[in-house]
CSV table of C-alpha atoms in Angstrom, one decimal:
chain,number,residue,atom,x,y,z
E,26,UNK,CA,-7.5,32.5,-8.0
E,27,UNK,CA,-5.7,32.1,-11.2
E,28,UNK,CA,-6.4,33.1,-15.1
E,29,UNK,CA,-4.6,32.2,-18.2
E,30,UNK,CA,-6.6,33.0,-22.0
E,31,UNK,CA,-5.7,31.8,-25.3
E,32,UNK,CA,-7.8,29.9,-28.1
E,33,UNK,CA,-10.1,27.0,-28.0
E,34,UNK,CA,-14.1,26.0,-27.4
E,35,UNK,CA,-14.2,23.6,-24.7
E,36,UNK,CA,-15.2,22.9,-21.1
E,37,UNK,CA,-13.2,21.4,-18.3
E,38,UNK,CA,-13.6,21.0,-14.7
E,39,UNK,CA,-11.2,18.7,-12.7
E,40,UNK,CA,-10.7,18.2,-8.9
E,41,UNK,CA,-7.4,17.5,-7.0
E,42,UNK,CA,-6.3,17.0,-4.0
E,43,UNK,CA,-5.8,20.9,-2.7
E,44,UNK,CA,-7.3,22.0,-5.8
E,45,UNK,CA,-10.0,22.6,-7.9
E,46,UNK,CA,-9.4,23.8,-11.8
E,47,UNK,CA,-11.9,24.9,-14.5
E,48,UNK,CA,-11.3,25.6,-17.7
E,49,UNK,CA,-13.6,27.7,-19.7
E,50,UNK,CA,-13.1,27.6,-23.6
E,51,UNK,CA,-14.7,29.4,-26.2
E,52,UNK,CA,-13.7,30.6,-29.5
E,53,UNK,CA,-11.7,33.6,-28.6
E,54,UNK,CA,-10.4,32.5,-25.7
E,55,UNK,CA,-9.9,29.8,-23.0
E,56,UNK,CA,-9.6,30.9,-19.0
E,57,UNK,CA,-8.0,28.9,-16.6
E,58,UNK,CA,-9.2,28.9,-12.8
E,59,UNK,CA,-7.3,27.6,-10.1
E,60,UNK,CA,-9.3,27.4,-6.3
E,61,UNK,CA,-7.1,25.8,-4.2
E,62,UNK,CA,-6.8,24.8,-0.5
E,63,UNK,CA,-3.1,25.8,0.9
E,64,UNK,CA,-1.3,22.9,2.7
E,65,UNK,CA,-1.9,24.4,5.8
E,66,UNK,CA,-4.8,24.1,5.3
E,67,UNK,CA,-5.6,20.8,3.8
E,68,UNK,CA,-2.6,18.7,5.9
E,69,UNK,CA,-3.3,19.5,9.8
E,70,UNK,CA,-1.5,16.1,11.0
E,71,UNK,CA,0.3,18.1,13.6
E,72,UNK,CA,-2.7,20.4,15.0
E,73,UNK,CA,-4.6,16.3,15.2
E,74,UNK,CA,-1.3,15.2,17.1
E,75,UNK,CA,-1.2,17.8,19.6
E,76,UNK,CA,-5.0,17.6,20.5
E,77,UNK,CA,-4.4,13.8,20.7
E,78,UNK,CA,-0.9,14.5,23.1
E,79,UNK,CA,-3.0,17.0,25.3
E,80,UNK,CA,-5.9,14.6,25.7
E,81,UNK,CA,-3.1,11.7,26.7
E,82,UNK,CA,-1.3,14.1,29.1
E,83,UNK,CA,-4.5,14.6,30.6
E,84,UNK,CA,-5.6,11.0,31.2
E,85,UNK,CA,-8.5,11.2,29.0
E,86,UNK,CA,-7.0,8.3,26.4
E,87,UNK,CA,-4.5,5.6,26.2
E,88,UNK,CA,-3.3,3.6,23.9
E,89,UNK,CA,0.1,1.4,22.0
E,90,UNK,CA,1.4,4.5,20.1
E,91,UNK,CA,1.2,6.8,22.6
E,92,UNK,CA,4.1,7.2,24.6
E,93,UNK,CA,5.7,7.1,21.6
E,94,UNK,CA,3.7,9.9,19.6
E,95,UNK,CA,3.9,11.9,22.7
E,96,UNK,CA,6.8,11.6,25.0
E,97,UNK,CA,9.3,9.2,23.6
E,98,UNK,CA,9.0,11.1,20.3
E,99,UNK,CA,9.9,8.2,18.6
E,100,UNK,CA,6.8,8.0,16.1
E,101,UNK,CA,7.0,10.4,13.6
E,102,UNK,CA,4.5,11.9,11.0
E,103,UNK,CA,6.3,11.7,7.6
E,104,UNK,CA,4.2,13.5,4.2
E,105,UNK,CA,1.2,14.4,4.1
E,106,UNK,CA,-0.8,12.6,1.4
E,107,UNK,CA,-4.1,14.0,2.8
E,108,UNK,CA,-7.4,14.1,0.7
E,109,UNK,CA,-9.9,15.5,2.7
E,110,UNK,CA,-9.3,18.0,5.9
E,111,UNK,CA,-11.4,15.9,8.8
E,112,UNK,CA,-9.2,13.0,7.7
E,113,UNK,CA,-5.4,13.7,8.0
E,114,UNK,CA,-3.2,10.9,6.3
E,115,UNK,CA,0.5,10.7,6.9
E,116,UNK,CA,3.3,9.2,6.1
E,117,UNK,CA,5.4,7.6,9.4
E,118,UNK,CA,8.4,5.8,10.8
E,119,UNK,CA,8.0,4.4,14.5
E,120,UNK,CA,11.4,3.0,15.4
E,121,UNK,CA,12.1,0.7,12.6
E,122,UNK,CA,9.0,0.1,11.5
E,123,UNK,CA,7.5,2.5,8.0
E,124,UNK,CA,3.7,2.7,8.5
E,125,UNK,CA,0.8,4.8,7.5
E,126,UNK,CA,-0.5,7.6,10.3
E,127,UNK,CA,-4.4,8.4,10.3
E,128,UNK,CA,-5.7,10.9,12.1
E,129,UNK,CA,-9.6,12.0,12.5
E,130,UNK,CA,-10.1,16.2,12.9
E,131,UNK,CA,-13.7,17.8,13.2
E,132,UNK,CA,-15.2,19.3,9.7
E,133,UNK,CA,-14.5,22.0,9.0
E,134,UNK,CA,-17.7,23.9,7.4
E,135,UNK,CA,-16.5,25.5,4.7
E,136,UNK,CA,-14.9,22.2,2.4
E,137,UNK,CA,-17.3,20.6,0.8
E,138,UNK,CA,-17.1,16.9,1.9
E,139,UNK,CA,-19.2,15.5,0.1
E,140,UNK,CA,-21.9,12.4,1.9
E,141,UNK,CA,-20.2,10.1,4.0
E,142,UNK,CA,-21.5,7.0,6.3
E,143,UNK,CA,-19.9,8.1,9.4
E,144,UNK,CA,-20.0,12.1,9.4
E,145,UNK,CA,-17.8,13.6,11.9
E,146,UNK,CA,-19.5,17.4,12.6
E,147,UNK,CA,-17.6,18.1,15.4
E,148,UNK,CA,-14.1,16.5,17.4
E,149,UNK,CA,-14.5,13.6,19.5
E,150,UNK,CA,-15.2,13.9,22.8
E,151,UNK,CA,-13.8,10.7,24.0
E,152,UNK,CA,-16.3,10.7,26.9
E,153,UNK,CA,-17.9,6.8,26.1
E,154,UNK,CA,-17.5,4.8,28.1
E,155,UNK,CA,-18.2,6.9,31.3
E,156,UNK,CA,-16.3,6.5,34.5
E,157,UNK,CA,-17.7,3.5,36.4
E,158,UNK,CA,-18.1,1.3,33.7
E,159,UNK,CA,-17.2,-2.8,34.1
E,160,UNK,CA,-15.4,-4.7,31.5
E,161,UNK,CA,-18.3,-6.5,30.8
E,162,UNK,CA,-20.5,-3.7,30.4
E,163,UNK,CA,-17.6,-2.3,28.4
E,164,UNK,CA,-18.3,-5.6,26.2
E,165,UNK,CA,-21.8,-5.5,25.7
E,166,UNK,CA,-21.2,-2.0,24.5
E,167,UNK,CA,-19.0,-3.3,22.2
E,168,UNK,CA,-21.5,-6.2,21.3
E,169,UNK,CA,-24.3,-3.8,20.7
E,170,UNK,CA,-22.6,-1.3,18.2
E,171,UNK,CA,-21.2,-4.6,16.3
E,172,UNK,CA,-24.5,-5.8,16.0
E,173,UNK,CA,-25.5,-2.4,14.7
E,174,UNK,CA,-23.0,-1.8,12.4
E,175,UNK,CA,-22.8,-5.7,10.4
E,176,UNK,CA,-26.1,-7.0,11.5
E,177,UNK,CA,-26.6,-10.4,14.5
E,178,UNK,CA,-23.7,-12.4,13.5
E,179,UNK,CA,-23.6,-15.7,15.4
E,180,UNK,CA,-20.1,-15.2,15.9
E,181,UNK,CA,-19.9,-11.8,17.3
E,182,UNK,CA,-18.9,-12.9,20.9
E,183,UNK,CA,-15.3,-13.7,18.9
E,184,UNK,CA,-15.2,-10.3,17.3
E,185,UNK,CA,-16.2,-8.7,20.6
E,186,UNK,CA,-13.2,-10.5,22.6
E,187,UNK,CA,-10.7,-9.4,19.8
E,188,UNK,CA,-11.6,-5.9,20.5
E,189,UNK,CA,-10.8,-6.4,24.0
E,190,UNK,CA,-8.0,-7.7,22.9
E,191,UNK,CA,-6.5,-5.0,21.3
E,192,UNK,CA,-7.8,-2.7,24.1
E,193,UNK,CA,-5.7,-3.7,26.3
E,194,UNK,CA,-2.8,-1.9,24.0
E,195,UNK,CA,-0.1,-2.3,27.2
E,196,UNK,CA,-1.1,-6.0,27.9
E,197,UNK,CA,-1.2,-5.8,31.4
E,198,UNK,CA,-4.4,-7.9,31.6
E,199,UNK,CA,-6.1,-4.7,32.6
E,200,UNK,CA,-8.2,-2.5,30.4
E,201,UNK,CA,-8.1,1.1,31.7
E,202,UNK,CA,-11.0,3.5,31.3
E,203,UNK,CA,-8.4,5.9,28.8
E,204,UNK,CA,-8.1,2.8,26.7
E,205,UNK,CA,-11.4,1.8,26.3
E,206,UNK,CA,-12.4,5.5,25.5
E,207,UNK,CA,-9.9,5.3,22.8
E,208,UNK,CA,-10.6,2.2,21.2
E,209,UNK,CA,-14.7,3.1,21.3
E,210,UNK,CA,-13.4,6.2,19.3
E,211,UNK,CA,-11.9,3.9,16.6
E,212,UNK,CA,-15.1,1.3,16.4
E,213,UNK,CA,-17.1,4.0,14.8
E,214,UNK,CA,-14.6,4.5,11.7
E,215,UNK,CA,-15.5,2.3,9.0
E,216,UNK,CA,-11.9,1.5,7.8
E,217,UNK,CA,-10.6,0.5,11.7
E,218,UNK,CA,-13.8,-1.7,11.8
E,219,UNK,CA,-13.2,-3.2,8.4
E,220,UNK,CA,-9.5,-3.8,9.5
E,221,UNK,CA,-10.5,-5.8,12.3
E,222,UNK,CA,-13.0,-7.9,10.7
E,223,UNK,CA,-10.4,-9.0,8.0
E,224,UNK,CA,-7.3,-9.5,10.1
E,225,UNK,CA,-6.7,-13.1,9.7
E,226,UNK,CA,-6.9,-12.3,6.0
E,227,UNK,CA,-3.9,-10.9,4.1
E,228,UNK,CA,-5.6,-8.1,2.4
E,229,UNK,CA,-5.6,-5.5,5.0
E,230,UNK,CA,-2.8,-4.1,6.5
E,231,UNK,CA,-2.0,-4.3,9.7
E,232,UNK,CA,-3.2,-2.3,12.3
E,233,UNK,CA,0.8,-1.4,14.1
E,234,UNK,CA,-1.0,1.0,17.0
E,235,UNK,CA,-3.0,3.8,17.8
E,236,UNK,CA,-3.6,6.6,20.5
E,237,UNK,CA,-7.2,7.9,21.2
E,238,UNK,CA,-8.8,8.3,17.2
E,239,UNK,CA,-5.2,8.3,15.5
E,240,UNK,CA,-3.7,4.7,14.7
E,241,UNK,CA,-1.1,3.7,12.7
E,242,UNK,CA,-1.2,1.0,9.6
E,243,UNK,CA,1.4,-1.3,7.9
E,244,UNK,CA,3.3,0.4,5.1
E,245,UNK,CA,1.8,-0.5,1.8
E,246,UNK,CA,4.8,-0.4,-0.5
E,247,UNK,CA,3.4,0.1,-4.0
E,248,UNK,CA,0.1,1.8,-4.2
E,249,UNK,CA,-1.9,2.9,-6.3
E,250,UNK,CA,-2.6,-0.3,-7.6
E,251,UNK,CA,-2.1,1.3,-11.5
E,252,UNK,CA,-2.2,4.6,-12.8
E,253,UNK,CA,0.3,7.4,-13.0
E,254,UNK,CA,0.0,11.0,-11.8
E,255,UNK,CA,0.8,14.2,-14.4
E,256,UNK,CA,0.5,17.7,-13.8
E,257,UNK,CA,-3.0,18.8,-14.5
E,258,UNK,CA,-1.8,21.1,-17.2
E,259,UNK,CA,-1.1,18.0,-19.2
E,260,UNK,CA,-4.1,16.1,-18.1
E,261,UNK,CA,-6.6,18.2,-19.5
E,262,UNK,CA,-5.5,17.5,-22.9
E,263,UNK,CA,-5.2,13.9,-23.0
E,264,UNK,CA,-7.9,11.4,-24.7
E,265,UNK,CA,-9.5,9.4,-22.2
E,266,UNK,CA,-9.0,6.6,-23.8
E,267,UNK,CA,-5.0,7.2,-24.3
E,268,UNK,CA,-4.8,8.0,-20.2
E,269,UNK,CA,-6.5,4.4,-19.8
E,270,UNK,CA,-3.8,3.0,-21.5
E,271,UNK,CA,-1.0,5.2,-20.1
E,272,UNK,CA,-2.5,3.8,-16.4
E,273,UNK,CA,-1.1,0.1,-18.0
E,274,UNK,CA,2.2,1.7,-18.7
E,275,UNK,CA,3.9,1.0,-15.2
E,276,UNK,CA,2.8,-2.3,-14.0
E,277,UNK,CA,4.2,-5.7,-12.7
E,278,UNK,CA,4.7,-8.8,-15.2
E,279,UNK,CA,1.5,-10.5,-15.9
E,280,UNK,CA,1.9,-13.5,-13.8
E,281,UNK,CA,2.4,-10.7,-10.6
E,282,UNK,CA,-0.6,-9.1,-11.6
E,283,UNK,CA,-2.4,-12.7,-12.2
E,284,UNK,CA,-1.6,-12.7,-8.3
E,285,UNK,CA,-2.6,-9.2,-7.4
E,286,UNK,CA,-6.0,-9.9,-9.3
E,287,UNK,CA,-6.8,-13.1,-7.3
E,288,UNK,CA,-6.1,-11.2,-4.2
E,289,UNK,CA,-8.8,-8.7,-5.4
E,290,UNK,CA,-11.3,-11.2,-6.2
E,291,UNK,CA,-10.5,-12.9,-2.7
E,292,UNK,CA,-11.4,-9.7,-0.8
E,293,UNK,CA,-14.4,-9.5,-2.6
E,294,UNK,CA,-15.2,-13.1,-1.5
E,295,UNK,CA,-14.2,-12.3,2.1
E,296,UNK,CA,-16.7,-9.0,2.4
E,297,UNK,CA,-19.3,-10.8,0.8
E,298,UNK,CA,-21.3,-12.9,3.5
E,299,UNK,CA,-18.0,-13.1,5.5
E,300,UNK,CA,-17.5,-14.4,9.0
E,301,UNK,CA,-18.9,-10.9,10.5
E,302,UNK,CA,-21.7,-9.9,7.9
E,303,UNK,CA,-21.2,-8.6,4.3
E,304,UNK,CA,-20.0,-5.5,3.3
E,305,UNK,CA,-20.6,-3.0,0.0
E,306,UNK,CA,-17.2,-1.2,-1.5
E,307,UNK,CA,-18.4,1.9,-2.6
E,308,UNK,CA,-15.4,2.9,-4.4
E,309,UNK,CA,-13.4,0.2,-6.6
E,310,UNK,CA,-10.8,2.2,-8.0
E,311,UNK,CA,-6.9,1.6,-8.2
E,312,UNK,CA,-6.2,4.3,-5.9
E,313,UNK,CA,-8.3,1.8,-3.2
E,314,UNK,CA,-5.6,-0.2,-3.5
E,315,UNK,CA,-2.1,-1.4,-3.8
E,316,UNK,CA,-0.1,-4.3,-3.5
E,317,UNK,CA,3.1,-5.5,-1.3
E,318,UNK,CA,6.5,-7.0,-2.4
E,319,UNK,CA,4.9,-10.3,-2.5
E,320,UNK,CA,2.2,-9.1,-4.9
E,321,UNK,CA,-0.5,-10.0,-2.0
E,322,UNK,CA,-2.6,-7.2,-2.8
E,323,UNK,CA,-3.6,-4.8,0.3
E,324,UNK,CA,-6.9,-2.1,0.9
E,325,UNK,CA,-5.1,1.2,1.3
E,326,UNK,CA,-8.3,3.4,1.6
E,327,UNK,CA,-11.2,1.3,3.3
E,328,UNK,CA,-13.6,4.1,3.8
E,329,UNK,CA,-16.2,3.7,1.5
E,330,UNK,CA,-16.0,0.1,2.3
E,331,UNK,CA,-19.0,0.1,4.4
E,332,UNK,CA,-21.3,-2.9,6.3
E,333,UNK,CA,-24.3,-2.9,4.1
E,334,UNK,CA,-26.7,-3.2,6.8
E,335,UNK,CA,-25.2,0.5,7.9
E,336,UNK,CA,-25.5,1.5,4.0
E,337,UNK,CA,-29.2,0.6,3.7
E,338,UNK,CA,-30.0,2.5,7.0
E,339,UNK,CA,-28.7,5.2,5.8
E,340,UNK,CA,-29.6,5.7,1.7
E,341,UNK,CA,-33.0,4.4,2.3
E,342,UNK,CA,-33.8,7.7,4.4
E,343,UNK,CA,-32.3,9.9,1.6
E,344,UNK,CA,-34.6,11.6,-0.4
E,345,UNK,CA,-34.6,11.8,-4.4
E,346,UNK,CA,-35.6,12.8,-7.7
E,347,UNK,CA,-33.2,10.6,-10.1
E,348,UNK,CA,-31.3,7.6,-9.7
E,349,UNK,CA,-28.2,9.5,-9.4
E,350,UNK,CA,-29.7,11.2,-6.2
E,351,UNK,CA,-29.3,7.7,-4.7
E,352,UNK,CA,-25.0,7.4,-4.5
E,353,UNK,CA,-22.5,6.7,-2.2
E,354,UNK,CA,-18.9,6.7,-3.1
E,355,UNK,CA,-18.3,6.1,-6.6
E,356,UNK,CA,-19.9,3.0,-6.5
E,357,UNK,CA,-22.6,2.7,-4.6
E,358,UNK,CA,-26.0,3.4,-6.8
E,359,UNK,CA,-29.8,2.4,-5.9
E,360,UNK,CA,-32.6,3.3,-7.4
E,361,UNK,CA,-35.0,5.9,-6.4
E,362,UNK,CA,-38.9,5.4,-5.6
E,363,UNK,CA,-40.4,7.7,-7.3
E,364,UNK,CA,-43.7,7.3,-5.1
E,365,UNK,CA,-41.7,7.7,-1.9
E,366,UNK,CA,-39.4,9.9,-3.2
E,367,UNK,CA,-36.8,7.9,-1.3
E,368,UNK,CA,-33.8,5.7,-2.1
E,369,UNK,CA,-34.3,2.0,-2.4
E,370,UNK,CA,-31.9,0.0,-0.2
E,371,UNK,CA,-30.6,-2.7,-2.5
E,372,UNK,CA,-27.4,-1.8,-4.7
E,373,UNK,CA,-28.1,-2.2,-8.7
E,374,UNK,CA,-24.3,-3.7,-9.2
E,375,UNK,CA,-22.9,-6.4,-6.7
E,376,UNK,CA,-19.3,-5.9,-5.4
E,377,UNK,CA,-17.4,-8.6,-7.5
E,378,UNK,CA,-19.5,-6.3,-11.2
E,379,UNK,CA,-16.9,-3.5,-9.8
E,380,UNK,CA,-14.0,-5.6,-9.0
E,381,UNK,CA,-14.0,-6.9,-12.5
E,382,UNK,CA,-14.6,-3.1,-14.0
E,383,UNK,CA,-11.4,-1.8,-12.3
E,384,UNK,CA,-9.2,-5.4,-13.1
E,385,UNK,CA,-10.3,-5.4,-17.2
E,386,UNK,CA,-7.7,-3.6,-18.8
E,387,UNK,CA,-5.0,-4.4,-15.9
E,388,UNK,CA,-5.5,-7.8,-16.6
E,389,UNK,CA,-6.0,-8.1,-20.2
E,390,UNK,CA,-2.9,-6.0,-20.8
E,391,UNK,CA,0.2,-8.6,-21.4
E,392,UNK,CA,-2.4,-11.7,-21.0
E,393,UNK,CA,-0.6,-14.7,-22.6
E,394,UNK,CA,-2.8,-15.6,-26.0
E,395,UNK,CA,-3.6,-19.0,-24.7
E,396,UNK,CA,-6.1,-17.3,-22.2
E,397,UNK,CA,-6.6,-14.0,-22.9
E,398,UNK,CA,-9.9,-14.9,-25.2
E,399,UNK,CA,-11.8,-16.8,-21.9
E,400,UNK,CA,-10.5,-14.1,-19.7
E,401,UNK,CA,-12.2,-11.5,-21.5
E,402,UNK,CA,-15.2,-13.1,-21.9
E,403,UNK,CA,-15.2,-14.0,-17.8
E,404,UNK,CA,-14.7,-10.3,-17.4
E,405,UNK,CA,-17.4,-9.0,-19.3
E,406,UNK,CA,-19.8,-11.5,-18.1
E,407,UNK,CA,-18.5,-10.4,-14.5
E,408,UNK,CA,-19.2,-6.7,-15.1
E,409,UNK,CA,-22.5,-7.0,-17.0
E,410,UNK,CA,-23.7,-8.8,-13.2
E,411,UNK,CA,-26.6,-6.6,-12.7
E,412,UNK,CA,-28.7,-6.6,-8.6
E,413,UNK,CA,-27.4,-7.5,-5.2
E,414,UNK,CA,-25.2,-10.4,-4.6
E,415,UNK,CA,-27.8,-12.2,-2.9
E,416,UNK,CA,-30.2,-12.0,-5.8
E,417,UNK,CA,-27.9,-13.9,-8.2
E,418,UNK,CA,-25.5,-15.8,-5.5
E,419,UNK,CA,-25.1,-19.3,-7.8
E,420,UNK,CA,-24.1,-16.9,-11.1
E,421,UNK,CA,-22.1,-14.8,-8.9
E,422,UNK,CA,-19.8,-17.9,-7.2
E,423,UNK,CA,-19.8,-19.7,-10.5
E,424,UNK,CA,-18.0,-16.4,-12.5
E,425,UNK,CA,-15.7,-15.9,-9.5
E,426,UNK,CA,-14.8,-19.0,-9.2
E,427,UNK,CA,-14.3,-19.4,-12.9
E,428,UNK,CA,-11.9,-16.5,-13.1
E,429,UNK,CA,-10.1,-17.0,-9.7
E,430,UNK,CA,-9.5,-20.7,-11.5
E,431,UNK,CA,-8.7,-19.4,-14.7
E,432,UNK,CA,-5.8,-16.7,-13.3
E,433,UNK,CA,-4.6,-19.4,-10.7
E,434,UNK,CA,-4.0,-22.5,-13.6
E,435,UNK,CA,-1.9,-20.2,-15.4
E,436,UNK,CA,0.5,-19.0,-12.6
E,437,UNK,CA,0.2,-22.4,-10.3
E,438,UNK,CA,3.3,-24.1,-11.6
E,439,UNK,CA,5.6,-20.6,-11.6
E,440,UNK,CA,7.7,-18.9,-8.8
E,441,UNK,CA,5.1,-16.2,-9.2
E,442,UNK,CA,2.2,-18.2,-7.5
């Protein structure tokens, strides 16, 4: 721990990646704490490829990348850009090919993780399914945690045959009992699942391989989607409403981000009553996302984008006092029942309300003057969308439409589009 004093009477507490600061002010003197995590401890990519290479050695898993994570040595993990210690995120190169390295490690007890929808207390076991099992039975497996996780889709069969697909990672037309074990290990992470559902789609990346829980993602080339980083001592001083403008500073030409915002307002079109059930995004913030050199914009952190039939299994067992008891993500807020003392299990703001928060001042920034007047009013009758999607479906096409229409006039007849 770290102390600075001087003069001042304020208040601060801000949260990094390895660290956490608070300032203390009063009028003699201000204190500066730092808490911080080392990099050891926060970026274990290597400790989560080893215990991946010693399960593959042994015969426990299989998968696409890894002969190449384990013996070839020809995947490699890159920088650590690592949040949160039971979720290792790494840079990587596999042969030619730049991509993003996820890894899963078991929590660690003494970080504070905060609430998430698929809590990992302890390292996979990789022991499901169990020796002896068929394909088939291998398939209704897969069928039954589908149907779990998004709800009875009529079209489940599909997704169920695409994960057999992908299964069979050396396409010998032969599914082995390491890679099924591996690939059950990925269906229960939210972001894997939500890759799969989209991948027809252009807004996730593309899944490049994996090996037992670790897989490996397309490189997203500019992310976050706005926003610049400063050092924290600089930070604290700044007006919030001058850092919301200093986010704008950096950004493509409007027409690109015209683009990028359609692609936004597509995704939330595609995880709303999709082709495999509908889906809440618990945290719509530029760091979510980024975009590619074609300005198609990509998901770079899908996990807080969870099916809402998981999300309304799970809040409506929480117990609260307030509102605010009832959150998921940064996004996600129900109400609480005061009678029941228990979470409701319908979100108060629909996805596209959030989409349209985090787009306003992107969008409006540069607009030509011919369109930035409707835009603006589009937006804030977007964000003011109050109750589920389903409550207000005809309002909620109607405004997306409107401002998917408005963006896509503008840009239509440019090279941009």
């Amino acid at each position: 721990m770290i102390g600075f004093k001087t003069k001042f009477s304020k208040r601060f507490q801000l949260k990094n990646y390895s660290s956490e600061i608070i300032i203390f002010l009063n009028d003699f003197n201000w204190i500066v704490y730092v808490e911080y995590s080392s990099y050891t401890e926060l970026c274990r990519g290597h400790d989560c490829k080893n215990s991946i290479c010693d399960k593959y050695s042994k015969g426990v898993i299989d998968g696409s990348a890894c002969s190449s994570l384990c013996k070839k040595d020809t995947l490699y993990l890159g920088k650590c850009f690592t949040a949160k210690p039971n979720s290792q995120v790494y840079s990587g190169s596999w042969g030619d090919l730049e991509g993003v390295i996820k890894c899963q490690m078991e929590e660690a007890p003494h970080y504070d993780l905060g609430s998430e929808m698929e809590p990992r207390k302890e390292a996979v076991a990789f022991n499901k399914p169990t020796k002896g099992t068929s394909v088939e039975k291998f398939r209704e497996m897969i069928l039954n945690h589908l149907k779990a996780k998004v709800g009875d889709q009529a079209n489940l069969a599909d997704l169920a045959t695409q994960v057999l697909s992908i299964t069979d990672a050396n396409k010998d037309s032969h599914i082995s009992l390491p890679e099924a074990r591996s690939t059950w290990a990925l269906l229960q992470l939210n972001e894997f699942l939500l890759a799969l559902v989209l991948q027809d789609r252009e807004h996730t990346p593309k899944l490049l391989g994996f090996c037992g829980d670790l897989y490996v993602m397309e490189k997203v080339p500019y992310s976050p989607l706005y926003g610049i980083s400063l050092p924290w001592i600089i930070e604290v001083w700044i007006p919030a409403g001058l850092r919301r403008s200093m986010d704008q500073w950096f950004t493509p030409s409007w027409p690109h981000k015209a683009k990028i915002s359609i692609g936004l307002l597509e995704l939330v079109e595609d995880v709303f009553h999709g082709t495999f059930g509908s889906f809440l995004m618990c945290d719509v913030s530029a760091t979510s996302f980024g975009y590619n050199d074609r300005h198609d914009l990509k998901v770079t952190d899908a996990r807080y984008i969870v099916p809402e039939a998981i999300f309304q299994e799970n809040i409506r067992q929480k117990r609260c006092d307030v509102d605010e008891d009832c959150l998921y993500g940064a996004d996600c807020l129900t109400s609480c029942d005061l009678t029941k003392h228990r979470c409701t299990p319908e979100v108060t703001r629909p996805n596209l309300a959030k989409g349209c928060e985090a787009l306003k001042d992107y969008i409006l920034r540069g607009a030509p003057s011919d369109v930035k007047e409707e835009l603006e009013k589009q937006l804030y009758a977007c964000i003011a969308l109050k109750g589920s999607a389903e409550q207000m479906e005809i309002e909620h096409s109607l405004i997306l439409n409107n401002l998917k229409t408005l963006l896509w006039k503008k840009i239509s007849h440019t090279k941009d589009s």
